[in-house]
Amino acid sequence: MKQHRKRTSRVRNRDWETQHEQSFSHDLKKHLRTNTPIVHVAAAQSSDKVPDDFEPNGLVVSHSKKWAFVWWNDKEHLCRISDALIERDSTILAAGDEVLVEQIEDGEPTVRAVKPRRTKLSRHAIEDSRVSEQVIAANVDLLLIIVAAAKPAFKPGLVDRYLICAEAGGVEPILCINKMDLVEGAPGDVDIYRALGVPVILTSCSDGRGVEELRTRLLGKIAVLAGQSGVGKSSLLNVLDPGLDLATREVSTSNEKGKHTTTSSRLYRLDGDITLIDTPGVRQLGIWKVTFQELAFYFPEIAEHAAGCRFRDCTHSSEPGCAVRAGVESGDIPERRFLSYLRIRSS
Ligand code: GDP
Ligand code: ZN
């Protein structure tokens, strides 16, 4: 595993300071049940219990079932995960979790406790024919949605799904349209997203346009990267921090400790206080815990019109007096946003 250059932890400390008004919990069951974006995560439950108001000193980079790489003392360290943070053979930690690492004399550094999460991005997983929530990243400020203007072709439906995922996780979305050097002018959909208040940044790794704007947006934040393979995620990371050698990100799978990074989330600390989490989980993002009623809420222009529907439980598919369909007909609601809404609803 490559160790990144020594970097300042100033930004992380500032984030920890914003959490003090939140309550803490040692109740693991409650943590796993919770529906809110603020998650109460268990600390060690042994006799030498960690106090609730502990000051975290580490940031989870990646993890396997029982081991985690943690950004601790300005470097990545391989740490054992305390048994109290393991349930059903797997850790409850996620990349981005703020943790307490302790090292007793020459022993292995151990992750003892984890702070409640400010936000989380989840997907659903099917384990033993039960659906369970899998937190793919914690304490995320931004969802950086990366699409290509061409090669692969721009897919608005996918952007809508990512926007829902950001909304559901309480994370601010940013849309980055890369490979702008391959096209004349931006895709027409850009105006739709800008009208929704989503910042849109047009970039090219080939001619460097938009990269400084992207850097400014990401400064001091934790962002999760979302995007299909081939859109230029690795290229953008390398342009943002040329010192980052992504070719070395895969660790050996030949020993127990290294068995993890290829299929799980991974956090990168980039030069200049940018923290990005790359996660294969985002590529298969399902829609977690979004009910039919809530779905309209994630399409604000649809929700706004829905207030005028004749029936309060209108599904905007075939009911008479539907103000949403009227809005689509009059052009107030972009048709492809409405089609996206219907498609996601039927999934
Ligand atoms: P990832 O799978 O999302 O990480 O995508 P990569 O970063 O591996 O990029 C996929 C391919 O697109 C590579 O051949 C890159 O050289 C190319 N690429 C990435 N960004 C740009 C860009 O802005 N313009 C052009 N023309 N090609 C790009
Ligand atoms: Zn309606």
Tab-separated table of C-alpha atoms and ligand atoms in Angstrom:
chain	number	residue	atom	x	y	z
A	1	MET	CA	0.000	0.000	0.000
A	2	LYS	CA	1.325	3.332	-1.007
A	3	GLN	CA	1.514	5.934	1.715
A	4	HIS	CA	0.481	9.365	0.603
A	5	ARG	CA	2.533	12.436	1.314
A	6	LYS	CA	2.177	14.013	4.691
A	7	ARG	CA	-0.794	16.326	4.655
A	8	THR	CA	-2.420	18.668	7.081
A	9	SER	CA	-5.349	17.469	9.191
A	10	ARG	CA	-6.693	20.998	9.669
A	11	VAL	CA	-9.882	20.410	7.727
A	12	ARG	CA	-10.765	17.206	9.500
A	13	ASN	CA	-10.419	18.869	12.878
A	14	ARG	CA	-12.756	21.611	11.822
A	15	ASP	CA	-15.375	19.050	10.797
A	16	TRP	CA	-15.164	17.231	14.121
A	17	GLU	CA	-15.853	20.454	15.943
A	18	THR	CA	-19.205	20.834	14.204
A	19	GLN	CA	-20.556	17.621	15.713
A	20	HIS	CA	-20.772	18.496	19.343
A	21	GLU	CA	-24.478	19.156	19.464
A	22	GLN	CA	-25.227	15.597	18.365
A	23	SER	CA	-25.995	12.893	20.878
A	24	PHE	CA	-24.132	9.641	21.023
A	25	SER	CA	-25.197	6.069	21.478
A	26	HIS	CA	-23.562	2.818	22.398
A	27	ASP	CA	-26.538	0.872	21.189
A	28	LEU	CA	-25.461	-1.173	18.185
A	29	LYS	CA	-28.971	-2.404	17.415
A	30	LYS	CA	-30.256	1.149	17.404
A	31	HIS	CA	-27.476	2.129	15.066
A	32	LEU	CA	-28.349	-0.567	12.595
A	33	ARG	CA	-32.055	0.263	12.717
A	34	THR	CA	-31.843	3.981	12.379
A	35	ASN	CA	-33.565	5.674	9.470
A	36	THR	CA	-32.128	9.142	9.856
A	37	PRO	CA	-29.026	10.445	8.133
A	38	ILE	CA	-27.498	11.038	11.574
A	39	VAL	CA	-26.302	7.637	12.668
A	40	HIS	CA	-25.482	6.602	16.196
A	41	VAL	CA	-22.635	4.195	16.019
A	42	ALA	CA	-21.547	1.929	18.810
A	43	ALA	CA	-18.345	2.343	20.727
A	44	ALA	CA	-16.565	-0.453	22.533
A	45	GLN	CA	-18.838	-2.066	25.087
A	46	SER	CA	-16.182	-3.719	27.195
A	47	SER	CA	-15.399	-2.714	30.749
A	48	ASP	CA	-12.878	-0.131	29.549
A	49	LYS	CA	-15.654	1.667	27.701
A	50	VAL	CA	-14.763	4.628	25.519
A	51	PRO	CA	-16.506	7.781	26.757
A	52	ASP	CA	-19.210	9.222	24.469
A	53	ASP	CA	-17.435	12.514	23.996
A	54	PHE	CA	-14.144	11.018	22.817
A	55	GLU	CA	-12.138	13.068	20.369
A	56	PRO	CA	-11.667	11.118	17.116
A	57	ASN	CA	-8.098	10.924	15.857
A	58	GLY	CA	-8.518	8.919	12.665
A	59	LEU	CA	-10.458	8.776	9.393
A	60	VAL	CA	-11.376	5.401	7.841
A	61	VAL	CA	-9.777	5.051	4.389
A	62	SER	CA	-10.930	1.520	3.546
A	63	HIS	CA	-11.677	-1.673	5.381
A	64	SER	CA	-12.152	-5.389	5.192
A	65	LYS	CA	-14.207	-7.378	7.693
A	66	LYS	CA	-11.755	-7.085	10.534
A	67	TRP	CA	-9.070	-4.678	9.387
A	68	ALA	CA	-9.130	-1.045	8.346
A	69	PHE	CA	-6.715	1.371	6.783
A	70	VAL	CA	-7.065	4.547	8.808
A	71	TRP	CA	-5.679	8.016	8.155
A	72	TRP	CA	-4.017	8.471	11.554
A	73	ASN	CA	-1.076	10.674	12.536
A	74	ASP	CA	-0.886	12.038	8.958
A	75	LYS	CA	-0.435	8.618	7.363
A	76	GLU	CA	-2.424	5.542	6.444
A	77	HIS	CA	-2.078	2.789	9.031
A	78	LEU	CA	-3.408	-0.732	8.964
A	79	CYS	CA	-5.456	-1.144	12.155
A	80	ARG	CA	-7.306	-4.009	13.758
A	81	ILE	CA	-11.015	-3.324	14.300
A	82	SER	CA	-12.181	-3.835	17.867
A	83	ASP	CA	-14.650	-6.735	18.321
A	84	ALA	CA	-17.227	-4.253	19.608
A	85	LEU	CA	-17.405	-2.761	16.112
A	86	ILE	CA	-17.943	-6.095	14.376
A	87	GLU	CA	-21.343	-7.631	13.917
A	88	ARG	CA	-22.211	-10.885	12.144
A	89	ASP	CA	-18.609	-11.291	11.095
A	90	SER	CA	-18.378	-7.891	9.446
A	91	THR	CA	-17.418	-4.442	10.634
A	92	ILE	CA	-19.938	-1.633	10.893
A	93	LEU	CA	-17.317	0.878	9.747
A	94	ALA	CA	-17.423	2.703	6.408
A	95	ALA	CA	-14.936	4.861	4.513
A	96	GLY	CA	-15.170	8.383	5.914
A	97	ASP	CA	-16.018	7.302	9.477
A	98	GLU	CA	-14.287	9.329	12.177
A	99	VAL	CA	-12.741	6.947	14.669
A	100	LEU	CA	-10.633	6.593	17.764
A	101	VAL	CA	-7.423	4.663	17.169
A	102	GLU	CA	-5.446	3.393	20.132
A	103	GLN	CA	-2.114	1.675	20.225
A	104	ILE	CA	-0.973	0.045	23.417
A	105	GLU	CA	2.820	-0.099	23.551
A	106	ASP	CA	4.083	-2.109	20.570
A	107	GLY	CA	0.705	-3.712	19.844
A	108	GLU	CA	-1.319	-3.294	16.686
A	109	PRO	CA	-3.127	0.016	16.405
A	110	THR	CA	-6.813	-0.715	17.023
A	111	VAL	CA	-9.977	1.120	16.027
A	112	ARG	CA	-11.874	1.345	19.311
A	113	ALA	CA	-14.829	3.610	18.633
A	114	VAL	CA	-16.590	5.573	15.941
A	115	LYS	CA	-18.396	8.919	15.992
A	116	PRO	CA	-22.030	9.338	14.929
A	117	ARG	CA	-22.210	10.041	11.207
A	118	ARG	CA	-23.231	13.418	9.898
A	119	THR	CA	-24.411	11.861	6.625
A	120	LYS	CA	-24.173	8.547	4.848
A	121	LEU	CA	-24.602	7.114	1.402
A	122	SER	CA	-26.073	3.639	1.293
A	123	ARG	CA	-27.070	0.959	-1.137
A	124	HIS	CA	-29.122	-2.110	-0.557
A	125	ALA	CA	-27.520	-5.497	-0.557
A	126	ILE	CA	-29.110	-8.907	-0.533
A	127	GLU	CA	-27.481	-11.201	1.993
A	128	ASP	CA	-28.927	-14.616	2.796
A	129	SER	CA	-32.107	-13.554	0.944
A	130	ARG	CA	-32.564	-10.618	3.337
A	131	VAL	CA	-32.248	-7.036	2.121
A	132	SER	CA	-29.822	-5.086	4.216
A	133	GLU	CA	-28.493	-1.590	4.086
A	134	GLN	CA	-24.848	-1.218	3.268
A	135	VAL	CA	-23.289	2.116	4.109
A	136	ILE	CA	-20.794	2.826	1.348
A	137	ALA	CA	-19.481	6.122	2.643
A	138	ALA	CA	-19.857	8.159	5.819
A	139	ASN	CA	-19.709	11.887	6.596
A	140	VAL	CA	-19.976	12.811	2.948
A	141	ASP	CA	-20.581	16.470	2.058
A	142	LEU	CA	-20.843	16.147	-1.704
A	143	LEU	CA	-21.793	13.608	-4.330
A	144	LEU	CA	-19.606	14.352	-7.322
A	145	ILE	CA	-21.532	12.948	-10.260
A	146	ILE	CA	-19.206	12.523	-13.206
A	147	VAL	CA	-20.551	11.910	-16.673
A	148	ALA	CA	-18.904	12.233	-20.062
A	149	ALA	CA	-20.159	14.619	-22.735
A	150	ALA	CA	-19.366	11.759	-25.140
A	151	LYS	CA	-17.649	8.355	-25.016
A	152	PRO	CA	-19.593	7.005	-23.195
A	153	ALA	CA	-22.705	8.910	-24.241
A	154	PHE	CA	-24.386	11.255	-21.751
A	155	LYS	CA	-27.185	9.388	-19.891
A	156	PRO	CA	-29.589	11.753	-18.123
A	157	GLY	CA	-31.579	8.918	-16.493
A	158	LEU	CA	-28.482	7.880	-14.595
A	159	VAL	CA	-27.898	11.451	-13.426
A	160	ASP	CA	-31.444	11.545	-12.026
A	161	ARG	CA	-30.802	8.372	-10.049
A	162	TYR	CA	-27.616	9.795	-8.614
A	163	LEU	CA	-29.460	12.996	-7.701
A	164	ILE	CA	-32.022	10.968	-5.755
A	165	CYS	CA	-29.274	9.107	-4.007
A	166	ALA	CA	-27.663	12.423	-3.000
A	167	GLU	CA	-30.975	13.780	-1.775
A	168	ALA	CA	-31.793	10.619	0.174
A	169	GLY	CA	-28.371	10.693	1.838
A	170	GLY	CA	-28.558	14.390	2.661
A	171	VAL	CA	-25.541	15.065	0.448
A	172	GLU	CA	-25.158	18.007	-1.911
A	173	PRO	CA	-24.799	16.954	-5.565
A	174	ILE	CA	-22.376	18.446	-8.089
A	175	LEU	CA	-22.585	17.449	-11.735
A	176	CYS	CA	-19.301	17.315	-13.589
A	177	ILE	CA	-19.505	16.841	-17.345
A	178	ASN	CA	-16.082	15.647	-18.457
A	179	LYS	CA	-14.554	15.140	-21.925
A	180	MET	CA	-15.892	18.522	-23.052
A	181	ASP	CA	-13.040	18.596	-25.582
A	182	LEU	CA	-14.919	15.951	-27.584
A	183	VAL	CA	-18.064	18.020	-28.200
A	184	GLU	CA	-19.178	21.429	-29.432
A	185	GLY	CA	-21.181	23.088	-26.657
A	186	ALA	CA	-22.676	21.538	-23.525
A	187	PRO	CA	-25.504	18.966	-23.603
A	188	GLY	CA	-28.934	20.661	-23.478
A	189	ASP	CA	-29.791	18.927	-20.187
A	190	VAL	CA	-27.274	21.123	-18.389
A	191	ASP	CA	-29.862	23.911	-18.188
A	192	ILE	CA	-32.382	21.579	-16.549
A	193	TYR	CA	-29.946	20.694	-13.778
A	194	ARG	CA	-28.807	24.275	-13.292
A	195	ALA	CA	-32.455	25.325	-12.974
A	196	LEU	CA	-32.765	22.752	-10.183
A	197	GLY	CA	-29.873	24.413	-8.382
A	198	VAL	CA	-27.358	21.672	-9.110
A	199	PRO	CA	-23.918	23.149	-9.814
A	200	VAL	CA	-22.699	21.955	-13.210
A	201	ILE	CA	-18.980	22.043	-14.015
A	202	LEU	CA	-17.760	21.394	-17.541
A	203	THR	CA	-14.313	19.803	-17.525
A	204	SER	CA	-11.728	18.230	-19.750
A	205	CYS	CA	-8.720	16.255	-18.596
A	206	SER	CA	-7.205	16.793	-22.039
A	207	ASP	CA	-7.211	20.611	-22.127
A	208	GLY	CA	-7.655	21.247	-18.378
A	209	ARG	CA	-10.781	23.355	-18.615
A	210	GLY	CA	-12.993	23.466	-15.523
A	211	VAL	CA	-10.438	21.705	-13.311
A	212	GLU	CA	-9.727	24.755	-11.131
A	213	GLU	CA	-13.448	25.366	-10.714
A	214	LEU	CA	-13.849	21.748	-9.642
A	215	ARG	CA	-10.942	22.081	-7.218
A	216	THR	CA	-12.538	25.151	-5.613
A	217	ARG	CA	-15.847	23.318	-5.167
A	218	LEU	CA	-14.181	20.350	-3.501
A	219	LEU	CA	-11.940	22.295	-1.152
A	220	GLY	CA	-12.264	21.223	2.481
A	221	LYS	CA	-15.064	18.744	1.710
A	222	ILE	CA	-15.520	14.994	1.558
A	223	ALA	CA	-16.938	14.026	-1.827
A	224	VAL	CA	-18.020	10.644	-3.128
A	225	LEU	CA	-17.288	9.968	-6.779
A	226	ALA	CA	-20.165	8.629	-8.826
A	227	GLY	CA	-20.024	7.715	-12.466
A	228	GLN	CA	-19.874	4.869	-14.915
A	229	SER	CA	-16.538	3.411	-15.758
A	230	GLY	CA	-14.768	5.204	-18.590
A	231	VAL	CA	-16.128	8.690	-17.899
A	232	GLY	CA	-12.731	9.820	-16.574
A	233	LYS	CA	-12.908	9.487	-12.780
A	234	SER	CA	-9.316	8.303	-12.406
A	235	SER	CA	-8.122	10.858	-14.940
A	236	LEU	CA	-9.781	13.671	-12.977
A	237	LEU	CA	-8.209	12.477	-9.718
A	238	ASN	CA	-4.813	12.467	-11.369
A	239	VAL	CA	-5.352	15.947	-12.807
A	240	LEU	CA	-6.447	17.272	-9.400
A	241	ASP	CA	-3.415	15.703	-7.723
A	242	PRO	CA	-0.694	14.585	-10.115
A	243	GLY	CA	1.151	13.055	-7.141
A	244	LEU	CA	-1.590	10.474	-6.742
A	245	ASP	CA	-0.563	7.265	-8.432
A	246	LEU	CA	-3.843	5.460	-8.944
A	247	ALA	CA	-2.182	2.506	-10.567
A	248	THR	CA	-0.992	1.477	-7.099
A	249	ARG	CA	-4.361	1.528	-5.427
A	250	GLU	CA	-4.927	-2.202	-5.526
A	251	VAL	CA	-3.317	-4.021	-2.675
A	252	SER	CA	-2.289	-7.626	-2.558
A	253	THR	CA	-5.093	-10.063	-1.906
A	254	SER	CA	-2.706	-12.802	-0.862
A	255	ASN	CA	-2.958	-12.190	2.866
A	256	GLU	CA	-5.863	-11.666	5.214
A	257	LYS	CA	-4.978	-8.066	6.015
A	258	GLY	CA	-4.859	-6.957	2.414
A	259	LYS	CA	-8.046	-8.647	1.330
A	260	HIS	CA	-10.224	-5.698	0.634
A	261	THR	CA	-9.624	-2.674	-1.455
A	262	THR	CA	-10.526	-3.868	-4.913
A	263	THR	CA	-14.199	-4.276	-4.128
A	264	SER	CA	-14.801	-1.764	-1.346
A	265	SER	CA	-14.821	1.990	-0.974
A	266	ARG	CA	-11.537	3.819	-0.747
A	267	LEU	CA	-10.814	7.318	0.505
A	268	TYR	CA	-8.175	9.545	-1.067
A	269	ARG	CA	-6.626	12.558	0.594
A	270	LEU	CA	-5.634	14.841	-2.267
A	271	ASP	CA	-3.246	17.756	-2.122
A	272	GLY	CA	-4.904	20.955	-0.978
A	273	ASP	CA	-7.505	19.608	1.472
A	274	ILE	CA	-9.643	17.593	-0.919
A	275	THR	CA	-10.996	14.261	0.260
A	276	LEU	CA	-12.599	11.938	-2.271
A	277	ILE	CA	-14.148	8.528	-1.756
A	278	ASP	CA	-14.096	6.208	-4.728
A	279	THR	CA	-16.587	3.417	-4.391
A	280	PRO	CA	-17.641	0.641	-6.722
A	281	GLY	CA	-20.869	0.558	-4.679
A	282	VAL	CA	-22.079	3.746	-6.305
A	283	ARG	CA	-22.068	2.152	-9.742
A	284	GLN	CA	-24.881	-0.197	-8.734
A	285	LEU	CA	-26.691	2.260	-6.556
A	286	GLY	CA	-30.210	1.175	-5.958
A	287	ILE	CA	-32.684	3.531	-4.442
A	288	TRP	CA	-32.601	2.964	-0.752
A	289	LYS	CA	-35.614	3.772	1.393
A	290	VAL	CA	-37.276	6.107	-1.066
A	291	THR	CA	-41.026	5.556	-0.998
A	292	PHE	CA	-43.353	6.428	-3.882
A	293	GLN	CA	-44.584	9.457	-1.957
A	294	GLU	CA	-41.052	10.597	-1.240
A	295	LEU	CA	-39.968	10.164	-4.820
A	296	ALA	CA	-41.868	13.234	-5.984
A	297	PHE	CA	-40.045	15.184	-3.304
A	298	TYR	CA	-36.762	14.344	-4.988
A	299	PHE	CA	-38.058	15.822	-8.202
A	300	PRO	CA	-38.821	19.298	-6.838
A	301	GLU	CA	-40.423	20.619	-10.014
A	302	ILE	CA	-42.828	17.658	-9.956
A	303	ALA	CA	-43.611	18.105	-6.258
A	304	GLU	CA	-44.408	21.762	-6.859
A	305	HIS	CA	-46.995	20.928	-9.521
A	306	ALA	CA	-48.358	17.935	-7.579
A	307	ALA	CA	-49.843	20.323	-5.025
A	308	GLY	CA	-52.376	21.228	-7.745
A	309	CYS	CA	-53.492	17.653	-8.564
A	310	ARG	CA	-57.154	16.874	-7.944
A	311	PHE	CA	-56.311	13.782	-5.856
A	312	ARG	CA	-53.907	14.075	-2.990
A	313	ASP	CA	-52.491	10.605	-3.624
A	314	CYS	CA	-52.209	11.225	-7.365
A	315	THR	CA	-49.519	9.079	-8.993
A	316	HIS	CA	-49.452	11.388	-12.050
A	317	SER	CA	-49.879	8.419	-14.368
A	318	SER	CA	-53.544	8.377	-15.454
A	319	GLU	CA	-55.673	10.243	-12.881
A	320	PRO	CA	-57.974	13.030	-14.090
A	321	GLY	CA	-57.095	16.551	-13.005
A	322	CYS	CA	-53.375	15.820	-12.756
A	323	ALA	CA	-51.445	19.083	-12.566
A	324	VAL	CA	-48.132	17.311	-13.123
A	325	ARG	CA	-49.115	15.933	-16.516
A	326	ALA	CA	-50.580	19.338	-17.346
A	327	GLY	CA	-47.189	20.842	-16.435
A	328	VAL	CA	-45.445	18.406	-18.760
A	329	GLU	CA	-47.864	19.253	-21.575
A	330	SER	CA	-47.365	22.987	-21.109
A	331	GLY	CA	-43.600	22.532	-21.015
A	332	ASP	CA	-43.193	23.713	-17.382
A	333	ILE	CA	-41.777	20.317	-16.460
A	334	PRO	CA	-39.149	18.970	-18.840
A	335	GLU	CA	-40.576	15.819	-20.359
A	336	ARG	CA	-37.476	13.771	-19.865
A	337	ARG	CA	-37.437	14.583	-16.128
A	338	PHE	CA	-41.015	13.343	-15.932
A	339	LEU	CA	-40.170	10.180	-17.876
A	340	SER	CA	-37.235	9.624	-15.537
A	341	TYR	CA	-39.547	10.022	-12.587
A	342	LEU	CA	-41.955	7.419	-13.994
A	343	ARG	CA	-39.140	5.025	-14.803
A	344	ILE	CA	-37.617	5.243	-11.345
A	345	ARG	CA	-41.007	4.940	-9.727
A	346	SER	CA	-41.772	1.747	-11.606
A	347	SER	CA	-38.417	0.275	-10.576
B	1	GDP	P1	-12.757	5.937	-15.175
B	1	GDP	O1	-13.087	4.534	-15.544
B	1	GDP	O2	-14.010	6.726	-14.910
B	1	GDP	O3	-11.772	6.056	-14.063
B	1	GDP	O4	-12.128	6.611	-16.499
B	1	GDP	P2	-10.592	6.846	-16.878
B	1	GDP	O5	-10.027	7.992	-16.103
B	1	GDP	O6	-9.860	5.565	-16.814
B	1	GDP	O7	-10.748	7.353	-18.389
B	1	GDP	C1	-11.277	6.528	-19.425
B	1	GDP	C2	-10.692	6.968	-20.751
B	1	GDP	O8	-11.144	8.285	-21.065
B	1	GDP	C3	-9.182	7.039	-20.785
B	1	GDP	O9	-8.758	6.582	-22.023
B	1	GDP	C4	-8.885	8.517	-20.615
B	1	GDP	O10	-7.659	8.895	-21.206
B	1	GDP	C5	-10.049	9.146	-21.340
B	1	GDP	N1	-10.376	10.490	-20.809
B	1	GDP	C6	-10.533	10.849	-19.521
B	1	GDP	N2	-10.842	12.149	-19.423
B	1	GDP	C7	-10.889	12.651	-20.684
B	1	GDP	C8	-11.181	13.946	-21.254
B	1	GDP	O11	-11.465	14.947	-20.557
B	1	GDP	N3	-11.150	14.054	-22.623
B	1	GDP	C9	-10.862	12.992	-23.421
B	1	GDP	N4	-10.844	13.199	-24.738
B	1	GDP	N5	-10.594	11.766	-22.914
B	1	GDP	C10	-10.598	11.584	-21.570
B	2	ZN	ZN	-50.947	14.251	-10.546
